[in-house]
Tab-separated table of C-alpha atoms in Angstrom:
chain	number	residue	atom	x	y	z
A	1	MET	CA	84.247	115.905	159.948
A	2	GLU	CA	87.598	116.015	158.177
A	3	ARG	CA	87.150	112.378	157.154
A	4	PHE	CA	83.681	113.187	155.795
A	5	ASN	CA	85.059	116.098	153.756
A	6	ARG	CA	87.735	113.879	152.244
A	7	LEU	CA	85.151	111.250	151.344
A	8	TYR	CA	82.870	113.902	149.846
A	9	THR	CA	85.730	115.314	147.760
A	10	PHE	CA	86.658	111.817	146.571
A	11	VAL	CA	83.071	111.084	145.464
A	12	ILE	CA	82.873	114.402	143.600
A	13	LEU	CA	86.122	113.625	141.768
A	14	ILE	CA	84.792	110.223	140.699
A	15	ILE	CA	81.555	111.748	139.399
A	16	MET	CA	83.480	114.409	137.479
A	17	SER	CA	85.761	111.809	135.914
A	18	ILE	CA	82.756	109.747	134.778
A	19	VAL	CA	81.057	112.784	133.279
A	20	PHE	CA	84.285	113.815	131.533
A	21	SER	CA	84.840	110.335	130.109
A	22	ASN	CA	81.372	110.399	128.574
A	23	VAL	CA	81.888	113.710	126.769
A	24	VAL	CA	85.599	113.709	125.941
A	25	GLN	CA	85.121	112.009	122.588
A	26	SER	CA	83.237	114.988	121.165
A	27	GLU	CA	85.449	117.706	122.680
A	28	PRO	CA	87.328	119.925	120.191
A	29	LEU	CA	91.067	119.478	119.777
A	30	LYS	CA	93.232	121.995	121.587
A	31	GLY	CA	93.743	125.108	119.529
A	32	THR	CA	90.734	124.451	117.287
A	33	ASN	CA	86.967	124.703	117.482
A	34	LYS	CA	86.488	121.477	115.522
A	35	GLN	CA	84.869	118.462	117.118
A	36	ILE	CA	86.593	115.083	116.920
A	37	VAL	CA	85.114	112.088	115.140
A	38	ASN	CA	86.483	108.887	116.699
A	39	VAL	CA	87.044	106.460	113.837
A	40	GLY	CA	88.141	102.837	114.069
A	41	PHE	CA	89.398	100.361	111.490
A	42	MET	CA	90.866	96.863	111.487
A	43	SER	CA	94.414	96.610	112.798
A	44	SER	CA	95.064	93.839	110.264
A	45	ILE	CA	95.080	96.406	107.446
A	46	LYS	CA	96.882	99.252	109.208
A	47	ARG	CA	99.992	100.822	107.727
A	48	VAL	CA	102.020	103.426	109.595
A	49	ASP	CA	104.496	105.931	108.185
A	50	GLU	CA	106.264	108.371	110.520
A	51	GLY	CA	103.732	107.704	113.245
A	52	LYS	CA	100.728	108.367	111.008
A	53	TYR	CA	98.181	105.905	109.618
A	54	VAL	CA	98.498	105.856	105.843
A	55	GLY	CA	96.491	104.297	103.036
A	56	ALA	CA	93.412	104.945	100.937
A	57	LEU	CA	90.855	104.328	103.698
A	58	PRO	CA	92.409	106.685	106.306
A	59	ASP	CA	92.762	109.353	103.598
A	60	ILE	CA	89.109	108.946	102.574
A	61	MET	CA	88.051	109.406	106.175
A	62	ARG	CA	90.250	112.482	106.560
A	63	MET	CA	88.746	113.980	103.400
A	64	ILE	CA	85.152	113.366	104.517
A	65	THR	CA	85.667	114.852	107.979
A	66	SER	CA	87.561	117.809	106.536
A	67	GLU	CA	84.673	118.402	104.126
A	68	LEU	CA	82.387	118.644	107.157
A	69	ASN	CA	84.827	120.744	109.224
A	70	TYR	CA	85.525	117.997	111.772
A	71	ASP	CA	88.803	116.621	113.054
A	72	VAL	CA	89.358	112.871	113.046
A	73	LYS	CA	91.024	110.519	115.503
A	74	LEU	CA	91.907	107.189	113.849
A	75	GLN	CA	92.278	104.028	115.924
A	76	ALA	CA	93.330	100.592	114.660
A	77	MET	CA	92.106	97.589	116.649
A	78	PRO	CA	91.228	93.880	116.271
A	79	ILE	CA	87.857	93.187	114.664
A	80	LYS	CA	86.135	91.944	117.852
A	81	ARG	CA	87.138	95.023	119.833
A	82	LEU	CA	86.304	97.211	116.841
A	83	LEU	CA	82.725	95.934	116.644
A	84	LYS	CA	82.223	96.045	120.426
A	85	SER	CA	83.467	99.647	120.518
A	86	LEU	CA	81.116	100.580	117.673
A	87	GLU	CA	78.180	98.840	119.360
A	88	ALA	CA	78.908	100.503	122.719
A	89	GLY	CA	79.264	103.944	121.109
A	90	ARG	CA	82.901	104.332	122.138
A	91	LEU	CA	83.614	104.768	118.422
A	92	ASP	CA	81.521	107.139	116.349
A	93	VAL	CA	82.456	105.560	113.022
A	94	VAL	CA	84.160	102.464	111.606
A	95	ILE	CA	85.630	102.312	108.094
A	96	GLY	CA	86.281	99.457	105.700
A	97	LEU	CA	83.823	96.709	106.698
A	98	PHE	CA	81.592	94.479	104.592
A	99	LYS	CA	77.815	94.529	104.954
A	100	ARG	CA	76.486	92.179	107.635
A	101	GLN	CA	72.829	92.258	108.616
A	102	GLU	CA	73.566	91.707	112.319
A	103	ARG	CA	75.649	94.912	112.443
A	104	GLU	CA	72.679	97.031	111.359
A	105	VAL	CA	71.216	96.612	114.849
A	106	TYR	CA	73.799	99.030	116.266
A	107	ALA	CA	75.183	100.861	113.213
A	108	ASP	CA	74.075	102.560	110.001
A	109	TYR	CA	75.868	101.762	106.753
A	110	LEU	CA	76.498	104.706	104.477
A	111	SER	CA	74.718	104.423	101.150
A	112	LEU	CA	77.838	104.289	98.937
A	113	PRO	CA	80.843	101.948	99.221
A	114	ILE	CA	84.351	103.337	99.689
A	115	GLY	CA	86.083	100.514	97.814
A	116	TRP	CA	86.003	96.889	96.785
A	117	VAL	CA	87.945	93.851	97.965
A	118	CYS	CA	88.915	91.049	95.612
A	119	ALA	CA	89.859	87.493	96.506
A	120	ASN	CA	93.337	86.130	95.874
A	121	ILE	CA	94.814	82.729	96.659
A	122	PHE	CA	98.155	82.968	98.479
A	123	VAL	CA	100.810	80.234	98.545
A	124	PRO	CA	104.397	80.101	99.851
A	125	ALA	CA	106.961	81.104	97.214
A	126	LEU	CA	108.559	77.652	96.921
A	127	PRO	CA	110.323	76.195	93.852
A	128	ASN	CA	108.069	73.111	93.824
A	129	GLN	CA	104.833	75.011	94.405
A	130	LYS	CA	102.110	73.587	92.142
A	131	ILE	CA	99.128	75.671	93.249
A	132	SER	CA	98.016	78.449	90.913
A	133	GLY	CA	94.815	80.384	90.296
A	134	SER	CA	93.276	77.368	88.579
A	135	PRO	CA	90.663	75.600	90.790
A	136	ALA	CA	92.015	72.192	89.768
A	137	SER	CA	95.459	73.112	91.132
A	138	PHE	CA	94.218	73.266	94.720
A	139	SER	CA	92.067	70.137	94.573
A	140	LYS	CA	91.993	68.299	97.940
A	141	LYS	CA	94.249	70.974	99.471
A	142	ARG	CA	93.924	72.615	102.887
A	143	ILE	CA	92.676	76.157	102.361
A	144	GLY	CA	92.407	78.834	105.053
A	145	MET	CA	89.907	81.702	104.941
A	146	LEU	CA	88.926	84.592	107.156
A	147	ARG	CA	85.880	83.796	109.289
A	148	GLY	CA	82.846	85.685	108.018
A	149	ALA	CA	84.263	86.366	104.543
A	150	ASN	CA	81.713	85.421	101.914
A	151	TRP	CA	83.323	85.149	98.496
A	152	GLY	CA	80.168	83.875	96.808
A	153	GLN	CA	78.463	80.673	95.812
A	154	LYS	CA	80.744	80.048	92.821
A	155	LEU	CA	83.787	79.640	95.050
A	156	ALA	CA	81.810	77.475	97.475
A	157	ASP	CA	80.841	75.238	94.542
A	158	VAL	CA	84.505	74.991	93.458
A	159	PHE	CA	85.505	73.951	96.980
A	160	SER	CA	82.828	71.262	96.999
A	161	GLU	CA	83.644	69.996	93.509
A	162	HIS	CA	87.373	69.674	94.177
A	163	GLN	CA	87.006	68.337	97.747
A	164	ILE	CA	88.909	71.222	99.260
A	165	ILE	CA	89.378	71.211	103.037
A	166	LYS	CA	88.382	74.695	104.196
A	167	THR	CA	89.192	76.109	107.638
A	168	ASP	CA	87.970	79.497	108.889
A	169	VAL	CA	90.173	81.538	111.242
A	170	ALA	CA	89.668	84.768	113.158
A	171	SER	CA	92.262	87.102	111.609
A	172	TYR	CA	94.606	87.714	108.692
A	173	THR	CA	97.536	87.365	111.087
A	174	VAL	CA	96.486	83.800	111.919
A	175	LEU	CA	96.068	83.052	108.211
A	176	ALA	CA	99.620	84.229	107.475
A	177	LYS	CA	101.128	82.329	110.413
A	178	MET	CA	99.380	79.051	109.561
A	179	LEU	CA	100.338	79.311	105.903
A	180	ASP	CA	103.937	80.037	106.864
A	181	LYS	CA	104.037	76.994	109.183
A	182	GLY	CA	102.536	74.671	106.562
A	183	ARG	CA	99.230	74.197	108.364
A	184	PHE	CA	97.522	75.401	105.178
A	185	ASP	CA	98.509	74.695	101.579
A	186	ALA	CA	97.035	78.056	100.578
A	187	VAL	CA	94.771	80.813	101.863
A	188	VAL	CA	92.052	82.851	100.178
A	189	ALA	CA	92.104	86.492	101.262
A	190	SER	CA	92.009	90.070	100.068
A	191	ASN	CA	95.377	91.209	98.779
A	192	ASP	CA	96.007	94.345	100.847
A	193	ALA	CA	94.826	92.868	104.141
A	194	PHE	CA	96.851	89.663	103.834
A	195	GLN	CA	100.003	91.427	102.656
A	196	SER	CA	99.719	93.917	105.511
A	197	ALA	CA	99.409	91.107	108.086
A	198	ALA	CA	102.303	89.179	106.538
A	199	ASN	CA	104.529	92.262	106.509
A	200	GLN	CA	103.985	92.785	110.240
A	201	LEU	CA	105.256	89.278	111.031
A	202	ASP	CA	108.810	87.966	110.808
A	203	LEU	CA	107.879	84.950	108.688
A	204	LYS	CA	110.126	82.304	107.213
A	205	HIS	CA	108.476	82.203	103.808
A	206	GLN	CA	107.596	84.780	101.200
A	207	PHE	CA	104.230	84.449	99.478
A	208	VAL	CA	102.921	84.765	95.941
A	209	ASN	CA	99.292	85.264	95.012
A	210	PHE	CA	96.954	84.639	92.124
A	211	PRO	CA	93.595	86.379	91.504
A	212	LEU	CA	90.458	84.236	91.698
A	213	SER	CA	88.025	85.056	88.934
A	214	ASN	CA	85.173	82.894	90.287
A	215	THR	CA	84.552	85.003	93.405
A	216	ASN	CA	82.486	88.020	94.355
A	217	SER	CA	84.089	91.404	94.784
A	218	LEU	CA	83.010	92.642	98.213
A	219	ALA	CA	82.125	96.279	98.823
A	220	MET	CA	83.625	98.081	101.834
A	221	TYR	CA	81.517	100.592	103.725
A	222	ILE	CA	81.603	103.218	106.445
A	223	LEU	CA	79.434	102.498	109.491
A	224	VAL	CA	78.096	105.100	111.930
A	225	SER	CA	77.289	103.993	115.483
A	226	LYS	CA	73.658	104.217	116.569
A	227	HIS	CA	74.838	104.279	120.194
A	228	SER	CA	77.344	107.120	119.921
A	229	LYS	CA	75.787	110.200	121.503
A	230	PHE	CA	77.941	112.517	119.391
A	231	ALA	CA	77.230	110.657	116.118
A	232	GLN	CA	73.484	110.798	116.692
A	233	GLU	CA	73.317	114.398	117.916
A	234	ALA	CA	75.518	115.589	115.049
A	235	GLN	CA	73.514	113.500	112.535
A	236	LEU	CA	76.729	112.055	111.145
A	237	THR	CA	74.984	109.470	108.973
A	238	SER	CA	73.138	112.019	106.846
A	239	LYS	CA	76.100	114.418	106.757
A	240	PHE	CA	78.559	111.680	105.807
A	241	ASN	CA	76.192	110.386	103.107
A	242	LEU	CA	76.029	113.822	101.493
A	243	ALA	CA	79.795	114.337	101.696
A	244	LEU	CA	80.578	110.855	100.365
A	245	ASP	CA	78.139	111.314	97.489
A	246	THR	CA	79.845	114.588	96.509
A	247	LEU	CA	83.372	113.160	96.821
A	248	THR	CA	82.427	110.090	94.779
A	249	LYS	CA	80.789	112.092	91.991
A	250	ASN	CA	83.652	114.585	91.660
A	251	ASP	CA	86.228	111.750	91.478
A	252	SER	CA	87.939	112.687	94.752
A	253	ILE	CA	87.718	109.074	95.971
A	254	ARG	CA	89.319	107.798	92.760
A	255	GLN	CA	92.111	110.346	93.085
A	256	ILE	CA	92.899	109.075	96.582
A	257	TYR	CA	93.201	105.521	95.279
A	258	ARG	CA	95.420	106.686	92.428
A	259	ARG	CA	97.782	108.389	94.895
A	260	HIS	CA	98.244	104.966	96.485
A	261	ASN	CA	98.762	103.262	93.091
A	262	LYS	CA	95.368	101.577	93.276
A	263	THR	CA	92.030	101.918	91.558
A	264	PHE	CA	88.651	102.555	93.125
A	265	ASP	CA	85.934	100.413	91.548
A	266	GLU	CA	87.814	98.849	88.648
A	267	HIS	CA	90.592	96.872	90.346
A	268	CYS	CA	88.539	93.697	90.871
A	269	LEU	CA	88.108	93.337	87.131
A	270	LYS	CA	91.835	93.055	86.446
């Protein structure tokens, strides 16, 4: 009988832990009545200051959730884990991704972008470096790019015309490492993401970059999980759309970018 009671107690504890794990993401923070929105973003673009994620995108997310009287828990993770967590509903929201049709199966894109990403070509800062922003300067060179990044048909045509050897890799960290080791002559990437990855690594070389005028500027969006119970019950997509529309129209988004010495929708034109 005693053994049965122990087994019964053990089973009850397991059931309670499972139930708790399924609801903990929407529980209020201690000392507040606000519910938590679990938000993920790519670890390749994370910046931390005094233990806190900093940058335009985290600040935008904090402003939106504050507008709606929610608290936010930010989590940086690799892109594969990020998308799997969004698809499984372990994350309510993801910030800072480009539009991909396959992601719409498990997530809703908000109607307005939260920023734009521009392409730059990065090269090691060497005295004899001959690559510049001119397409002819990287003719027949080995160029690395982030897998899935679509910088437009014009750049694809330039690569074909100048017989450029293009290799796609999985992360900005890999791009920086391979450029540093000489596996690539140059890489095409967004400025903030590449610089952030390079800064996290103890690399031999420093890099310089040149803007590419013959590329698309890619819009970054917020995605809301279709499989997050909290996100669906709280109708986060419609609430976030309304809040983002207000914050965009009253220039709050631009002000956040200005605080970080950036611009919102004009920086790709420079």
